[in-house]
Amino acid sequence: MTAGRLIGVGVGPGDPELLTLKAIRAIEGADVVAFFAKAGNRSHARGVVADRLGRAVELPLAYPVTTELHRHDPRYREAIAGFYETATAAIAAHLEAGRTVAVLAEGDPLFYGSYMHLHCRLAPRFAAEIVPGVTGMSGAWSQAGVPIAQGDDVTTILPGTLDEAELARRLADCDAAIVMKLGRNLAKVRRAVQAAGKLDRALYVERASHADARVLPLADVAEGDAPYFSIALVPGWSGAAGSEG
């Protein structure tokens, strides 16, 4: 272990008021604040904490590719692997110099996030800490105001990138479900939810916790791609007030 310290900081689903006190302290006390963004775009995570950056040196980490290539395309894998190696080296240089580096993560750092790729590479070499964040899925069901699960309900979290048949199979085998990574998978996810017999209670939540958030039945969503910050919910909870949970 060397003198530097790595902190993966969850910044929540988008509302700055959902930052935890621990996250605020980590950001305000860091020497360097790193954040991910698509090349040429603003960082959503940085936007959440913009008022907290203070004296910290900012370290943008720009993805060379996102949805332009399929995630199984060898060119995608090569580009992303190179990106993580370069990002790791940039952060390691600061850690080796004894600096504290806070890496921002939308939602929670270890839940479908890019930070975990850096953590696995750097934690064996440097002191590392995780500051949990409010997940996008909890932001979504709170935005919708729907209880998601109770009692013995089985809750399944699915990436919308799965094959349609696999999505339908897993949706049919649970009580409640959260489907992440909608994007261009929206139509496929809706068909899978319908095939599982759960479209009548499924919800679509867009930009949860943001001022322009939208909640509507999944069946009513217009054709096309879903924005980056969107989630499908299939609530399992169906009891009346006061029922056993």
Short mmCIF file of C-alpha atoms in Angstrom, two decimals:
data_model
loop_
_atom_site.label_atom_id
_atom_site.label_comp_id
_atom_site.label_asym_id
_atom_site.label_seq_id
_atom_site.Cartn_x
_atom_site.Cartn_y
_atom_site.Cartn_z
CA MET A 1 0.00 0.00 0.00
CA THR A 2 1.17 3.53 -0.79
CA ALA A 3 0.07 6.87 0.66
CA GLY A 4 -2.67 7.69 -1.83
CA ARG A 5 -6.30 6.81 -1.22
CA LEU A 6 -8.94 5.83 -3.76
CA ILE A 7 -12.63 6.54 -3.04
CA GLY A 8 -15.47 5.34 -5.26
CA VAL A 9 -18.27 7.81 -4.57
CA GLY A 10 -21.89 7.04 -5.43
CA VAL A 11 -23.67 10.28 -6.36
CA GLY A 12 -27.18 8.85 -6.70
CA PRO A 13 -29.66 8.99 -9.58
CA GLY A 14 -29.39 12.70 -10.37
CA ASP A 15 -30.95 14.89 -7.69
CA PRO A 16 -28.08 16.62 -5.81
CA GLU A 17 -30.17 16.46 -2.63
CA LEU A 18 -29.84 12.67 -2.71
CA LEU A 19 -26.09 12.90 -2.13
CA THR A 20 -25.18 11.36 1.21
CA LEU A 21 -23.28 13.33 3.83
CA LYS A 22 -20.40 10.88 3.45
CA ALA A 23 -20.30 11.45 -0.31
CA ILE A 24 -20.17 15.21 0.19
CA ARG A 25 -17.29 14.89 2.67
CA ALA A 26 -15.37 12.61 0.31
CA ILE A 27 -15.77 14.97 -2.65
CA GLU A 28 -14.95 18.12 -0.72
CA GLY A 29 -11.89 16.48 0.87
CA ALA A 30 -10.44 14.95 -2.30
CA ASP A 31 -7.34 16.25 -4.04
CA VAL A 32 -8.57 14.88 -7.38
CA VAL A 33 -12.13 14.22 -8.57
CA ALA A 34 -12.43 11.88 -11.56
CA PHE A 35 -15.60 11.31 -13.55
CA PHE A 36 -16.77 9.36 -16.59
CA ALA A 37 -18.42 10.80 -19.70
CA LYS A 38 -18.87 9.97 -23.34
CA ALA A 39 -16.24 11.76 -25.43
CA GLY A 40 -17.58 15.21 -26.31
CA ASN A 41 -20.42 15.06 -23.76
CA ARG A 42 -20.83 16.43 -20.28
CA SER A 43 -20.52 14.11 -17.31
CA HIS A 44 -23.85 13.46 -15.59
CA ALA A 45 -22.07 12.55 -12.36
CA ARG A 46 -20.05 15.76 -12.38
CA GLY A 47 -23.23 17.75 -12.90
CA VAL A 48 -24.70 16.29 -9.71
CA VAL A 49 -21.73 17.46 -7.60
CA ALA A 50 -20.75 20.62 -9.47
CA ASP A 51 -21.32 22.83 -6.42
CA ARG A 52 -19.10 20.61 -4.24
CA LEU A 53 -15.90 20.43 -6.27
CA GLY A 54 -14.04 23.32 -4.66
CA ARG A 55 -10.24 23.08 -4.88
CA ALA A 56 -10.03 19.60 -6.38
CA VAL A 57 -8.20 18.90 -9.62
CA GLU A 58 -10.71 17.50 -12.12
CA LEU A 59 -9.85 14.37 -14.09
CA PRO A 60 -12.31 13.59 -16.94
CA LEU A 61 -12.38 9.98 -18.12
CA ALA A 62 -13.83 9.99 -21.64
CA TYR A 63 -15.20 6.75 -23.11
CA PRO A 64 -13.85 6.24 -26.64
CA VAL A 65 -17.01 4.34 -27.62
CA THR A 66 -20.42 3.65 -26.06
CA THR A 67 -23.34 2.45 -28.19
CA GLU A 68 -21.75 2.91 -31.62
CA LEU A 69 -20.59 -0.70 -31.57
CA HIS A 70 -22.23 -3.79 -30.10
CA ARG A 71 -20.77 -4.71 -26.73
CA HIS A 72 -19.70 -8.12 -28.09
CA ASP A 73 -17.92 -6.60 -31.08
CA PRO A 74 -14.16 -7.23 -30.78
CA ARG A 75 -13.50 -3.58 -31.67
CA TYR A 76 -15.68 -2.46 -28.75
CA ARG A 77 -13.96 -4.80 -26.34
CA GLU A 78 -10.53 -3.66 -27.49
CA ALA A 79 -11.39 0.05 -27.22
CA ILE A 80 -12.98 -0.27 -23.77
CA ALA A 81 -10.17 -2.44 -22.40
CA GLY A 82 -7.65 0.15 -23.56
CA PHE A 83 -9.72 2.92 -22.03
CA TYR A 84 -9.79 1.28 -18.60
CA GLU A 85 -6.05 0.66 -18.70
CA THR A 86 -5.39 4.32 -19.57
CA ALA A 87 -7.81 5.55 -16.90
CA THR A 88 -6.22 3.25 -14.33
CA ALA A 89 -2.76 4.60 -15.14
CA ALA A 90 -3.94 8.22 -14.87
CA ILE A 91 -5.49 7.65 -11.45
CA ALA A 92 -2.56 5.52 -10.24
CA ALA A 93 -0.17 8.41 -10.99
CA HIS A 94 -2.10 10.61 -8.55
CA LEU A 95 -2.32 7.85 -5.94
CA GLU A 96 1.40 7.17 -6.19
CA ALA A 97 1.98 10.86 -5.50
CA GLY A 98 0.02 10.47 -2.24
CA ARG A 99 -3.16 12.18 -3.36
CA THR A 100 -6.74 11.25 -2.48
CA VAL A 101 -8.74 10.52 -5.63
CA ALA A 102 -12.54 10.46 -5.56
CA VAL A 103 -14.05 8.73 -8.60
CA LEU A 104 -17.69 9.70 -9.14
CA ALA A 105 -20.23 7.02 -10.00
CA GLU A 106 -23.86 7.54 -10.97
CA GLY A 107 -26.12 5.58 -8.65
CA ASP A 108 -23.96 3.18 -6.64
CA PRO A 109 -20.30 2.52 -7.52
CA LEU A 110 -20.60 -1.28 -7.52
CA PHE A 111 -23.96 -1.66 -9.29
CA TYR A 112 -23.75 -1.73 -13.11
CA GLY A 113 -21.12 1.00 -12.96
CA SER A 114 -17.82 1.78 -14.65
CA TYR A 115 -16.05 2.45 -11.36
CA MET A 116 -15.81 -1.25 -10.52
CA HIS A 117 -13.40 -1.78 -13.43
CA LEU A 118 -11.01 0.73 -11.88
CA HIS A 119 -11.54 -0.62 -8.37
CA CYS A 120 -10.55 -4.16 -9.35
CA ARG A 121 -7.36 -2.85 -10.91
CA LEU A 122 -6.38 -0.37 -8.19
CA ALA A 123 -7.67 -1.73 -4.86
CA PRO A 124 -4.93 -4.39 -4.59
CA ARG A 125 -2.29 -1.65 -4.82
CA PHE A 126 -3.78 1.29 -2.92
CA ALA A 127 -6.03 1.96 0.05
CA ALA A 128 -9.56 1.98 -1.34
CA GLU A 129 -12.98 2.88 0.03
CA ILE A 130 -16.52 2.78 -1.33
CA VAL A 131 -19.18 5.37 -0.53
CA PRO A 132 -22.53 3.78 -1.42
CA GLY A 133 -25.06 5.78 -3.40
CA VAL A 134 -28.82 5.77 -3.95
CA THR A 135 -29.38 3.46 -6.92
CA GLY A 136 -31.23 4.44 -10.06
CA MET A 137 -33.77 1.68 -9.45
CA SER A 138 -34.68 2.94 -5.97
CA GLY A 139 -34.90 6.44 -7.43
CA ALA A 140 -37.26 5.04 -10.07
CA TRP A 141 -39.70 3.28 -7.77
CA SER A 142 -39.67 6.26 -5.42
CA GLN A 143 -40.42 8.56 -8.36
CA ALA A 144 -43.30 6.29 -9.38
CA GLY A 145 -44.53 5.94 -5.80
CA VAL A 146 -45.04 2.19 -6.13
CA PRO A 147 -44.12 -0.42 -3.51
CA ILE A 148 -41.88 -2.84 -5.39
CA ALA A 149 -41.79 -5.97 -3.20
CA GLN A 150 -42.95 -7.36 0.12
CA GLY A 151 -42.94 -10.53 2.17
CA ASP A 152 -41.78 -13.49 0.09
CA ASP A 153 -41.78 -11.65 -3.24
CA VAL A 154 -38.85 -12.63 -5.43
CA THR A 155 -37.29 -9.56 -7.05
CA THR A 156 -35.16 -9.86 -10.18
CA ILE A 157 -32.86 -7.20 -11.67
CA LEU A 158 -32.27 -7.60 -15.39
CA PRO A 159 -30.17 -5.82 -18.00
CA GLY A 160 -32.25 -5.00 -21.06
CA THR A 161 -29.35 -6.18 -23.20
CA LEU A 162 -30.32 -9.85 -22.65
CA ASP A 163 -31.89 -11.78 -25.50
CA GLU A 164 -35.67 -11.39 -25.71
CA ALA A 165 -36.43 -15.03 -24.91
CA GLU A 166 -34.15 -14.95 -21.87
CA LEU A 167 -35.74 -11.73 -20.63
CA ALA A 168 -39.22 -13.24 -20.97
CA ARG A 169 -38.16 -16.42 -19.16
CA ARG A 170 -36.68 -14.59 -16.22
CA LEU A 171 -39.58 -12.11 -16.02
CA ALA A 172 -42.06 -14.98 -15.89
CA ASP A 173 -40.14 -16.57 -13.02
CA CYS A 174 -40.28 -13.66 -10.53
CA ASP A 175 -42.80 -11.52 -8.67
CA ALA A 176 -41.13 -8.13 -9.10
CA ALA A 177 -38.60 -6.99 -11.67
CA ILE A 178 -36.41 -4.04 -12.51
CA VAL A 179 -35.07 -3.81 -16.06
CA MET A 180 -32.02 -1.59 -16.52
CA LYS A 181 -30.27 -0.43 -19.70
CA LEU A 182 -33.39 0.18 -21.76
CA GLY A 183 -32.01 2.49 -24.45
CA ARG A 184 -32.40 0.87 -27.84
CA ASN A 185 -33.67 -2.28 -26.09
CA LEU A 186 -37.00 -0.67 -25.16
CA ALA A 187 -39.20 -2.43 -27.74
CA LYS A 188 -37.58 -5.79 -27.02
CA VAL A 189 -38.08 -5.36 -23.27
CA ARG A 190 -41.74 -4.44 -23.73
CA ARG A 191 -42.36 -7.53 -25.85
CA ALA A 192 -40.64 -9.69 -23.23
CA VAL A 193 -42.72 -8.20 -20.41
CA GLN A 194 -45.85 -8.86 -22.45
CA ALA A 195 -44.78 -12.43 -23.18
CA ALA A 196 -44.31 -12.94 -19.43
CA GLY A 197 -47.90 -11.77 -18.85
CA LYS A 198 -46.91 -8.70 -16.82
CA LEU A 199 -47.34 -5.75 -19.18
CA ASP A 200 -50.57 -4.67 -17.49
CA ARG A 201 -48.71 -3.65 -14.32
CA ALA A 202 -45.33 -2.62 -15.78
CA LEU A 203 -44.17 0.99 -15.54
CA TYR A 204 -41.66 3.07 -17.44
CA VAL A 205 -39.65 5.65 -15.46
CA GLU A 206 -37.47 8.20 -17.21
CA ARG A 207 -34.89 10.43 -15.51
CA ALA A 208 -35.96 9.50 -11.97
CA SER A 209 -35.32 12.24 -9.39
CA HIS A 210 -34.73 14.87 -12.11
CA ALA A 211 -37.04 17.85 -12.56
CA ASP A 212 -38.18 16.50 -15.94
CA ALA A 213 -38.86 12.94 -14.76
CA ARG A 214 -41.66 10.96 -16.45
CA VAL A 215 -43.64 7.95 -15.24
CA LEU A 216 -46.16 6.12 -17.43
CA PRO A 217 -47.36 2.60 -18.18
CA LEU A 218 -44.76 0.69 -20.17
CA ALA A 219 -47.49 -0.24 -22.65
CA ASP A 220 -48.05 3.45 -23.45
CA VAL A 221 -44.44 4.40 -24.22
CA ALA A 222 -43.95 5.58 -27.81
CA GLU A 223 -41.86 3.49 -30.16
CA GLY A 224 -38.16 4.31 -30.36
CA ASP A 225 -35.13 4.30 -28.14
CA ALA A 226 -35.39 5.18 -24.47
CA PRO A 227 -33.11 7.87 -23.00
CA TYR A 228 -30.07 6.79 -21.02
CA PHE A 229 -31.75 7.40 -17.66
CA SER A 230 -34.75 5.10 -17.99
CA ILE A 231 -35.88 1.96 -16.19
CA ALA A 232 -38.79 -0.48 -16.49
CA LEU A 233 -40.47 -1.61 -13.28
CA VAL A 234 -42.73 -4.58 -12.67
CA PRO A 235 -44.05 -4.15 -9.10
CA GLY A 236 -44.63 -7.35 -7.19
CA TRP A 237 -46.29 -5.83 -4.14
CA SER A 238 -50.07 -6.02 -4.42
CA GLY A 239 -51.31 -6.05 -0.84
CA ALA A 240 -53.63 -3.57 0.86
CA ALA A 241 -52.48 -1.12 3.51
CA GLY A 242 -51.76 -2.92 6.74
CA SER A 243 -51.21 -6.30 5.13
CA GLU A 244 -48.31 -8.43 6.24
CA GLY A 245 -45.01 -7.41 4.56
#
